[in-house]
mmCIF file of C-alpha atoms in Angstrom:
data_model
loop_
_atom_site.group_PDB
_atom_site.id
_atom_site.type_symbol
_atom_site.label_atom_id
_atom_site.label_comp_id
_atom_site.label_asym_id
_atom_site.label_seq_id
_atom_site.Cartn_x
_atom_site.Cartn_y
_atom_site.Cartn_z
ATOM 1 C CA UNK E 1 148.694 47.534 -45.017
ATOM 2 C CA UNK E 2 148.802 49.089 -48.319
ATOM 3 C CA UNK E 3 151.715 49.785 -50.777
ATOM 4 C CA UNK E 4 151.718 52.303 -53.815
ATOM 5 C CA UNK E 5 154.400 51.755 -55.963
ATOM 6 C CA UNK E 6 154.509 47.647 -54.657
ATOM 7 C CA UNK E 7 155.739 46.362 -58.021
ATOM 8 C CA UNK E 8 158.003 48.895 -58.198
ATOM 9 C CA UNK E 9 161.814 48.142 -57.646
ATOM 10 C CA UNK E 10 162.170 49.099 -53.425
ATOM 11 C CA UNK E 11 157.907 48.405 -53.425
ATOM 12 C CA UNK E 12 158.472 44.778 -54.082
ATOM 13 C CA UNK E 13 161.343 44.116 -51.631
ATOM 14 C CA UNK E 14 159.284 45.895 -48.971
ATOM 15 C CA UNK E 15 155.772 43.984 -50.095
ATOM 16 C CA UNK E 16 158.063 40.869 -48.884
ATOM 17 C CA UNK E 17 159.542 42.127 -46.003
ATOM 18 C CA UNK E 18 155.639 42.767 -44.765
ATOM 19 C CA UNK E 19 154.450 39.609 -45.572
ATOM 20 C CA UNK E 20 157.480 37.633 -43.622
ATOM 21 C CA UNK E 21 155.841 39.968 -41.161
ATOM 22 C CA UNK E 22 152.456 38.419 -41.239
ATOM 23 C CA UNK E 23 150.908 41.465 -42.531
ATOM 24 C CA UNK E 24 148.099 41.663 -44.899
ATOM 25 C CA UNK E 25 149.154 43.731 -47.680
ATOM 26 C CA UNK E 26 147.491 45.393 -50.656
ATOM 27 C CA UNK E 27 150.137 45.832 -53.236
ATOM 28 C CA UNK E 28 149.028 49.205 -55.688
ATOM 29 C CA UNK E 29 150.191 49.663 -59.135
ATOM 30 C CA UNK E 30 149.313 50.339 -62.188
ATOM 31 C CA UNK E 31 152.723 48.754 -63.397
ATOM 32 C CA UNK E 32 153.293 52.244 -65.692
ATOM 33 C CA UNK E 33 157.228 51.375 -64.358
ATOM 34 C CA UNK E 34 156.862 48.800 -62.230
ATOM 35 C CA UNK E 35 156.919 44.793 -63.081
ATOM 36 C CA UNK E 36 153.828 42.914 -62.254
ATOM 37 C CA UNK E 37 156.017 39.828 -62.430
ATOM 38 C CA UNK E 38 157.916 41.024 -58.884
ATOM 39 C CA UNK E 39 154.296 40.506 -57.218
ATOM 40 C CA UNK E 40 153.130 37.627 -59.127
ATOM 41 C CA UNK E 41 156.264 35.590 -58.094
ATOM 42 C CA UNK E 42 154.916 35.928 -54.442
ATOM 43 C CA UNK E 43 153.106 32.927 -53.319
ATOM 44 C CA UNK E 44 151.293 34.358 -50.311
ATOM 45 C CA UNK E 45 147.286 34.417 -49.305
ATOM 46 C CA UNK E 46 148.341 37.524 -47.244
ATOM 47 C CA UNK E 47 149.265 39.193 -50.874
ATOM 48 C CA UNK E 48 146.485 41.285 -52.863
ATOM 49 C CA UNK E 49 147.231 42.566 -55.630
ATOM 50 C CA UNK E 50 145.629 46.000 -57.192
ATOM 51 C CA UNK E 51 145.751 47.248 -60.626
ATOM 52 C CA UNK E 52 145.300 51.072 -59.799
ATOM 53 C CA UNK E 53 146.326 54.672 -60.937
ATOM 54 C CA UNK E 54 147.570 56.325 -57.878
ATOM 55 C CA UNK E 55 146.748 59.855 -59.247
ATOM 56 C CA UNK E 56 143.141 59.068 -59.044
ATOM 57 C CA UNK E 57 141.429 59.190 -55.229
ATOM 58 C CA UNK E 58 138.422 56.983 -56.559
ATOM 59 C CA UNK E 59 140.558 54.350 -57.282
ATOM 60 C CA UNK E 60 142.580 54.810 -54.030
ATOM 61 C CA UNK E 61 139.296 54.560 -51.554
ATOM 62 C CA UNK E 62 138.489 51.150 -52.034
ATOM 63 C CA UNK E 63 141.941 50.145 -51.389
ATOM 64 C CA UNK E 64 142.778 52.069 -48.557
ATOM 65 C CA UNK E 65 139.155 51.091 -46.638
ATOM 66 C CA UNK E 66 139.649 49.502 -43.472
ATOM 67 C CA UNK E 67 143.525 49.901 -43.595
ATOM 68 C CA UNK E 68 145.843 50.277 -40.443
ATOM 69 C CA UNK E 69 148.688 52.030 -42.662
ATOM 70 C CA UNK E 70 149.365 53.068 -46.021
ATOM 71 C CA UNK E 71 153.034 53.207 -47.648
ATOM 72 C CA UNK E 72 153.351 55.677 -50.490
ATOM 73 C CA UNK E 73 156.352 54.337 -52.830
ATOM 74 C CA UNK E 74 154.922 55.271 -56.111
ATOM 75 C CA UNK E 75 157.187 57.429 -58.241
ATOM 76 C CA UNK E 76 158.603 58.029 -61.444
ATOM 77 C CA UNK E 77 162.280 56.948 -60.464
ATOM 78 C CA UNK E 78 165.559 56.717 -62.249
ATOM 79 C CA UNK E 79 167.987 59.609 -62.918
ATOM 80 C CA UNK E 80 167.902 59.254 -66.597
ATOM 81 C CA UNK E 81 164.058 59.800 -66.243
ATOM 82 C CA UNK E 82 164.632 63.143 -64.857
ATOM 83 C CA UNK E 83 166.200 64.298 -67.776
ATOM 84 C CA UNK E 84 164.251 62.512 -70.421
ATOM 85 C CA UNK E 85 160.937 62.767 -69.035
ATOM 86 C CA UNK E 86 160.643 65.519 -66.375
ATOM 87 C CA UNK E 87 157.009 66.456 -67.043
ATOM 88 C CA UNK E 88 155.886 62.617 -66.692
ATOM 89 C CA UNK E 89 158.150 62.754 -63.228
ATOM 90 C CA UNK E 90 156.231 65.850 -61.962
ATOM 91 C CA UNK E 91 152.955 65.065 -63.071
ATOM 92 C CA UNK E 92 153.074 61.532 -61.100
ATOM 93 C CA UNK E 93 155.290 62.852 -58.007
ATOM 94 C CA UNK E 94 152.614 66.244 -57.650
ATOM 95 C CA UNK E 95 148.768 64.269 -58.265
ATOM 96 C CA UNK E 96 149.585 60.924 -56.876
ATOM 97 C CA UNK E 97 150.521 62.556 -53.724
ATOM 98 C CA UNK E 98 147.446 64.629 -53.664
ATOM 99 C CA UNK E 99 145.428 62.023 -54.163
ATOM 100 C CA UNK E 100 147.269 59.796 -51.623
ATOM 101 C CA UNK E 101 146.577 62.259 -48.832
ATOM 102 C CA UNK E 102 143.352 62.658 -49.692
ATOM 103 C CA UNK E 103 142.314 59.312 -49.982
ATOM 104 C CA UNK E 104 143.850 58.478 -46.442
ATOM 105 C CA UNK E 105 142.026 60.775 -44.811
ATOM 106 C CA UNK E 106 138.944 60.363 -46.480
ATOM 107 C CA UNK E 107 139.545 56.540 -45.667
ATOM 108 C CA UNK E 108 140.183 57.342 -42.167
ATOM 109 C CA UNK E 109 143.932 55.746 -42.127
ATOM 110 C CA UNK E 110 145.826 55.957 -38.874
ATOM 111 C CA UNK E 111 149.207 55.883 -40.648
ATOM 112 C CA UNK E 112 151.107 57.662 -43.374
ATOM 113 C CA UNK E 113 154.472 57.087 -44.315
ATOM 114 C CA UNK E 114 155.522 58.798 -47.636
ATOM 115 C CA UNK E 115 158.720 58.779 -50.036
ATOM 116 C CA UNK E 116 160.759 61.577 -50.354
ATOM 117 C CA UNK E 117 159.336 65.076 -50.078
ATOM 118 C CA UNK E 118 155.509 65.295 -48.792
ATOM 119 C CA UNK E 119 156.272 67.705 -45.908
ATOM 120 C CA UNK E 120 154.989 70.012 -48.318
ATOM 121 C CA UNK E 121 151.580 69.280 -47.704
ATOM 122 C CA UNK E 122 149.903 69.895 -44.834
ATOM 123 C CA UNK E 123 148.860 66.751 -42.271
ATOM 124 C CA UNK E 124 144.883 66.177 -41.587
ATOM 125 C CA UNK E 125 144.201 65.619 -38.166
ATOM 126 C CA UNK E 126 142.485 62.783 -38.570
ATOM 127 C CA UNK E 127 145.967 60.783 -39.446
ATOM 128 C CA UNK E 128 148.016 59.880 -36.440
ATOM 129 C CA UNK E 129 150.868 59.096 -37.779
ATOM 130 C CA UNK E 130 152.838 60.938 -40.478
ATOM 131 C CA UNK E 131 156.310 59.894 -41.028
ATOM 132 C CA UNK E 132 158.579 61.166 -44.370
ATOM 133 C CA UNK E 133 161.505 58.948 -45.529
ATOM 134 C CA UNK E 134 164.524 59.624 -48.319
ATOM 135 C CA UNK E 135 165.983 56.664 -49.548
ATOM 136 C CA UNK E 136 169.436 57.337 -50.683
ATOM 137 C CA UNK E 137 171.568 55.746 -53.937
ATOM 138 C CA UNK E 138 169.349 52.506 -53.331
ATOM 139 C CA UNK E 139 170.957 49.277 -55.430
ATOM 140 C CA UNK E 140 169.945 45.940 -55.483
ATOM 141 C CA UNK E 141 168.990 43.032 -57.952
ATOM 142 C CA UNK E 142 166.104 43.611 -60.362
ATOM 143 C CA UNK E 143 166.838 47.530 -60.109
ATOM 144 C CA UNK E 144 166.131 48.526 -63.524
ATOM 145 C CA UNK E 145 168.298 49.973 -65.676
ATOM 146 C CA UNK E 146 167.967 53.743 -65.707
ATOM 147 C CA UNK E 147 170.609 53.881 -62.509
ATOM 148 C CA UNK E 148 174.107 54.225 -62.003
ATOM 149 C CA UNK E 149 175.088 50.369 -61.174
ATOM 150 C CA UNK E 150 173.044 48.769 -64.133
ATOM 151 C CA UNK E 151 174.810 51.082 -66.566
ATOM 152 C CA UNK E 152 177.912 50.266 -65.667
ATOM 153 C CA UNK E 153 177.124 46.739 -65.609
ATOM 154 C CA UNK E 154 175.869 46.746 -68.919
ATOM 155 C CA UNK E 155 178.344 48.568 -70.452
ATOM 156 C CA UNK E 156 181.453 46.110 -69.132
ATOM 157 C CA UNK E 157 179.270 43.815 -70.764
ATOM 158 C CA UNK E 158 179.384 44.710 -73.685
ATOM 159 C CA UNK E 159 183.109 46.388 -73.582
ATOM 160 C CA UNK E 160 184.707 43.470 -75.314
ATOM 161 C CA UNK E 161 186.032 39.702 -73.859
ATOM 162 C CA UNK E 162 189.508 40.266 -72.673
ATOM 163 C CA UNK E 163 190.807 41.128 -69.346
ATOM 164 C CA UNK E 164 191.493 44.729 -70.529
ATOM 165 C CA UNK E 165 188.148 47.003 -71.228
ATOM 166 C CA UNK E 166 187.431 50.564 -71.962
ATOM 167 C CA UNK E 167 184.085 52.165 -71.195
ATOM 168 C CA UNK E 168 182.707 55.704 -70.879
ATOM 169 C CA UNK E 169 181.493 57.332 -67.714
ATOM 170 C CA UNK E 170 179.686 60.659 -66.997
ATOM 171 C CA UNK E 171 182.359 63.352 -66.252
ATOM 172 C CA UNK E 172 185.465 62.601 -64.920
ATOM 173 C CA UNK E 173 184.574 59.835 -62.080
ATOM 174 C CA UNK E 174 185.577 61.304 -59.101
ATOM 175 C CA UNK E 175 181.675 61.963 -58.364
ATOM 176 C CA UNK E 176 180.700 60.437 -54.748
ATOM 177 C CA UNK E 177 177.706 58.426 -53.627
ATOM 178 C CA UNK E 178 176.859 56.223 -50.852
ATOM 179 C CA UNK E 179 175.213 53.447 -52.432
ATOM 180 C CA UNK E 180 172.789 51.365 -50.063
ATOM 181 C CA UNK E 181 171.396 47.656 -50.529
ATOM 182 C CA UNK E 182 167.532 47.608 -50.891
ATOM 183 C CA UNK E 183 167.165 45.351 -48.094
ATOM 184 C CA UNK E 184 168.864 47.832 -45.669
ATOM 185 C CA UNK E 185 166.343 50.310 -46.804
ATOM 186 C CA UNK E 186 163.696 48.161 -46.336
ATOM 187 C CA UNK E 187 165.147 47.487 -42.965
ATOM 188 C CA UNK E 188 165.027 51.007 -42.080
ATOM 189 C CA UNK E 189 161.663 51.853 -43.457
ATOM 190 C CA UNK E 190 160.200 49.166 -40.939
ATOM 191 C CA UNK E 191 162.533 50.579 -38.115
ATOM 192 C CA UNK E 192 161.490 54.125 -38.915
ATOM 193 C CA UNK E 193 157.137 53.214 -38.650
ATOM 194 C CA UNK E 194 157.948 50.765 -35.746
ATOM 195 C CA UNK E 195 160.299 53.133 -33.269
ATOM 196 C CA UNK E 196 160.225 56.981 -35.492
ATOM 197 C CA UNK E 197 158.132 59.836 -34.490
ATOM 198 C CA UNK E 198 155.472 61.381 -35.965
ATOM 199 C CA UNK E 199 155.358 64.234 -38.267
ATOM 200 C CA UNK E 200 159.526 63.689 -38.488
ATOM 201 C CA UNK E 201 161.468 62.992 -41.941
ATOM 202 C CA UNK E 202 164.164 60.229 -42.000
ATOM 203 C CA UNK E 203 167.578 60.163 -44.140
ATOM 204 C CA UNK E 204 167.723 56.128 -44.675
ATOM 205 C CA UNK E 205 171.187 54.618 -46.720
ATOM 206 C CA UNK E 206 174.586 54.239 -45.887
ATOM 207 C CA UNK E 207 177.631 56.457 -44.830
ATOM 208 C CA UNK E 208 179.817 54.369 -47.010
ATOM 209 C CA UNK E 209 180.860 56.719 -49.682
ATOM 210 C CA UNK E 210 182.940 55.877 -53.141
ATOM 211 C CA UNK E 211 184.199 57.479 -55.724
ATOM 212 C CA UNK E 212 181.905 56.668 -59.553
ATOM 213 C CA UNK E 213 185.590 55.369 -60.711
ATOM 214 C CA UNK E 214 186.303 53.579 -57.789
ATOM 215 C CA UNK E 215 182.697 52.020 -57.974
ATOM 216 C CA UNK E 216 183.082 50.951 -61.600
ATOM 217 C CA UNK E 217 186.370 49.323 -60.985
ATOM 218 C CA UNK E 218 184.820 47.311 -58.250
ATOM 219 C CA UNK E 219 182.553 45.852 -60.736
ATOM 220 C CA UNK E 220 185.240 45.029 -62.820
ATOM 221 C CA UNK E 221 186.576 43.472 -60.061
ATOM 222 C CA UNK E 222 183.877 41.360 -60.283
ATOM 223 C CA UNK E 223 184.158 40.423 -63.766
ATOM 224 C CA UNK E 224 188.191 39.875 -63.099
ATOM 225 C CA UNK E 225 188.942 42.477 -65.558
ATOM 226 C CA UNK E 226 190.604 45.984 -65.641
ATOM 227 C CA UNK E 227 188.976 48.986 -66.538
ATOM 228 C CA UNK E 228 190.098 52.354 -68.285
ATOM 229 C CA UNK E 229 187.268 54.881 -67.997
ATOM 230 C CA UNK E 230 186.619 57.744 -70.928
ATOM 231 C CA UNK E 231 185.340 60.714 -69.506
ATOM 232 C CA UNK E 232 182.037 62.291 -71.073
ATOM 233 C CA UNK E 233 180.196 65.971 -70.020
ATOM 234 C CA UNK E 234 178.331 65.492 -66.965
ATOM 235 C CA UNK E 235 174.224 65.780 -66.705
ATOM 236 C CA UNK E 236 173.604 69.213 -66.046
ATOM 237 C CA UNK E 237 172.834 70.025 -62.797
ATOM 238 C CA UNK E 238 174.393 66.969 -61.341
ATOM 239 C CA UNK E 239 176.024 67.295 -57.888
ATOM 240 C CA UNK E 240 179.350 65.846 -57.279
ATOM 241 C CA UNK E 241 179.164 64.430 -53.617
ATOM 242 C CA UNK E 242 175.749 63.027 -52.569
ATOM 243 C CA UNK E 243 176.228 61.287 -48.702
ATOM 244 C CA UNK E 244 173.528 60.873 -46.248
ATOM 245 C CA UNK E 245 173.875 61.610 -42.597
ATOM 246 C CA UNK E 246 171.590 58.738 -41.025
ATOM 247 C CA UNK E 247 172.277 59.583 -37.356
ATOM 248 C CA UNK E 248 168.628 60.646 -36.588
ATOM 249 C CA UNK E 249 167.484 56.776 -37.887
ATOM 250 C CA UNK E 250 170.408 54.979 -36.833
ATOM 251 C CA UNK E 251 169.471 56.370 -32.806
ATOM 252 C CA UNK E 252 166.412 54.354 -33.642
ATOM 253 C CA UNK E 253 168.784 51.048 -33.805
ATOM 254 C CA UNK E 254 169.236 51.324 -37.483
ATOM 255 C CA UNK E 255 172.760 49.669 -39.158
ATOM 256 C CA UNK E 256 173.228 48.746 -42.642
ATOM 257 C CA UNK E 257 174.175 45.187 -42.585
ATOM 258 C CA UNK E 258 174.813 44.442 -46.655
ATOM 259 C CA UNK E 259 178.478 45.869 -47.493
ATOM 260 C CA UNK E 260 179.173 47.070 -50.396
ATOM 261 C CA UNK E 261 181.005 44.266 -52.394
ATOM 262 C CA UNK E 262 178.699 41.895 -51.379
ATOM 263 C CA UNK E 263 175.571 43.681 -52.159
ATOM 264 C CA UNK E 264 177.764 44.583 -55.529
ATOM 265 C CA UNK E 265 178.056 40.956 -56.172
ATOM 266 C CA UNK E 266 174.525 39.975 -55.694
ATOM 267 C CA UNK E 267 173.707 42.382 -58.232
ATOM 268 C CA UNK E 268 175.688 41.553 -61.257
ATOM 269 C CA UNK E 269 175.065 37.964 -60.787
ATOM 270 C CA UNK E 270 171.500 39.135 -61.047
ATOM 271 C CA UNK E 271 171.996 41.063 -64.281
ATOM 272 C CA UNK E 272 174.643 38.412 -65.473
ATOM 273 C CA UNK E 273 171.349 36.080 -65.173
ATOM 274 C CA UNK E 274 168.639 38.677 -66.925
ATOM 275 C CA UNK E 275 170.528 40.635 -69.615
ATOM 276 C CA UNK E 276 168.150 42.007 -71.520
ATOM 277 C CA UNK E 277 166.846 45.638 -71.169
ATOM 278 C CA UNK E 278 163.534 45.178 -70.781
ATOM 279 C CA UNK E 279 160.690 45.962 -73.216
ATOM 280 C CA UNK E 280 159.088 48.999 -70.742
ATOM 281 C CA UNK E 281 161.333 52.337 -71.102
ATOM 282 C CA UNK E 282 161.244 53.999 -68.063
ATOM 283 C CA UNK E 283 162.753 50.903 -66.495
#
């Protein structure tokens, strides 16, 4: 198997969930936003590890020789990336996935399975299996910090030391997501290869959906403080209710199992534990 994007924040959760398979994986990066450290961490002769531009087919082919599948993860992620570096977002998002296809099918690989929006290019014939997949409002430890969660995190840290905190928020807070723990999406990325069709696209994330205010006070929650939220202009453009509907997957068997709190919890005791914002910044 090969990942692009493996030491990326969902590419290193699912590099692990392949090797507890007893896969061999080849884990692709060239670590522009993702941390080598997730994959060097990994103690595992299954694990290879690849230093590569995924824009560039020639340093694709060697990689993908001999393969069985290959899982394209490899983005420019983060919402405040979108606004701060759009043409760095396209540029990746358009080549790599040019040179992903091509690469595949010069390589002869039986199995795609892309991130996000490659139904807009057209399927060779020699690839069996195509399969497109959206993870939604994805959370988890080791996330980054150009997402929702982190930010909030961050800024009740630094909001003071008594039990009563003011921070700011984007717009007014009554914004909806449905926030999903990585190792549900992982979960349903396996499910989706293992049981999905072919040349089909996959919503995979929770149903769960809460309010940005009511999400920030759970944090608090955490932190056994209360919060009073100051209202900013929203990004423009941003959409005020973003909620999945996973029925297609979850007739496949899919469930999230991680709720909410707990997956909340996991995370700031991660953060809690590595504070600083690292050096690299489009993390």
């Amino acid at each position: 198997m090969s990942v692009s994007g493996a030491g990326g924040f969902i590419g290193a959760y699912f590099v692990r969930k392949l090797l507890d398979l007893n896969c061999k994986v080849r884990a692709i990066d060239n670590f522009s936003r993702g941390n080598p450290e997730r994959l060097r961490s990994i103690n595992n002769p299954n694990l290879t590890i690849y230093k590569a531009d995924v824009r560039q087919r020639s340093e694709l082919l060697p990689v993908f020789d001999n393969c069985i599948a290959v899982f394209h993860l490899a983005a420019i992620n983060g919402t405040e990336n979108f606004y701060k570096h759009p043409d760095l977002v396209l540029d990746v998002c358009v080549r790599e996935m040019l040179a992903i296809a091509n690469a595949s099918l010069k390589a002869k690989v039986s199995s795609l399975i892309v991130a996000s929006s490659a139904e807009v290019y057209q399927t060779p014939k020699a690839l069996e299996k195509v399969q497109v997949f959206r993870p939604h409002n994805v959370y988890g430890p080791d996330m980054g910090w150009k997402h929702v969660i982190p930010q909030l995190i961050k800024k009740i840290e630094k909001s003071g030391t008594g039990n009563e905190r003011t921070i700011s928020i984007q717009g007014d807070g009554s914004q909806t997501r449905a926030f999903c723990y990585v190792g549900d999406i992982v979960d349903g990325i396996i499910t989706m290869w293992l049981k999905g069709d072919s040349m089909n696209i996959y919503h995979i994330g929770s149903m769960q959906e809460i309010s940005i205010k009511e999400l920030a006070e759970q944090i608090a929650k955490i932190y056994h403080v209360r919060l009073a939220l100051k209202s900013s202009d929203p990004n423009k453009g941003e959409t005020s209710r973003r909620c999945p509907d996973i029925s297609k997957i979850a007739a496949l068997g899919y469930t999230p199992k991680v709720s909410l709190e707990d997956g909340l919890r996991k995370t700031v005791e991660w953060y809690k534990l590595h504070p600083n914002v690292a050096g690299n910044n489009l993390l």
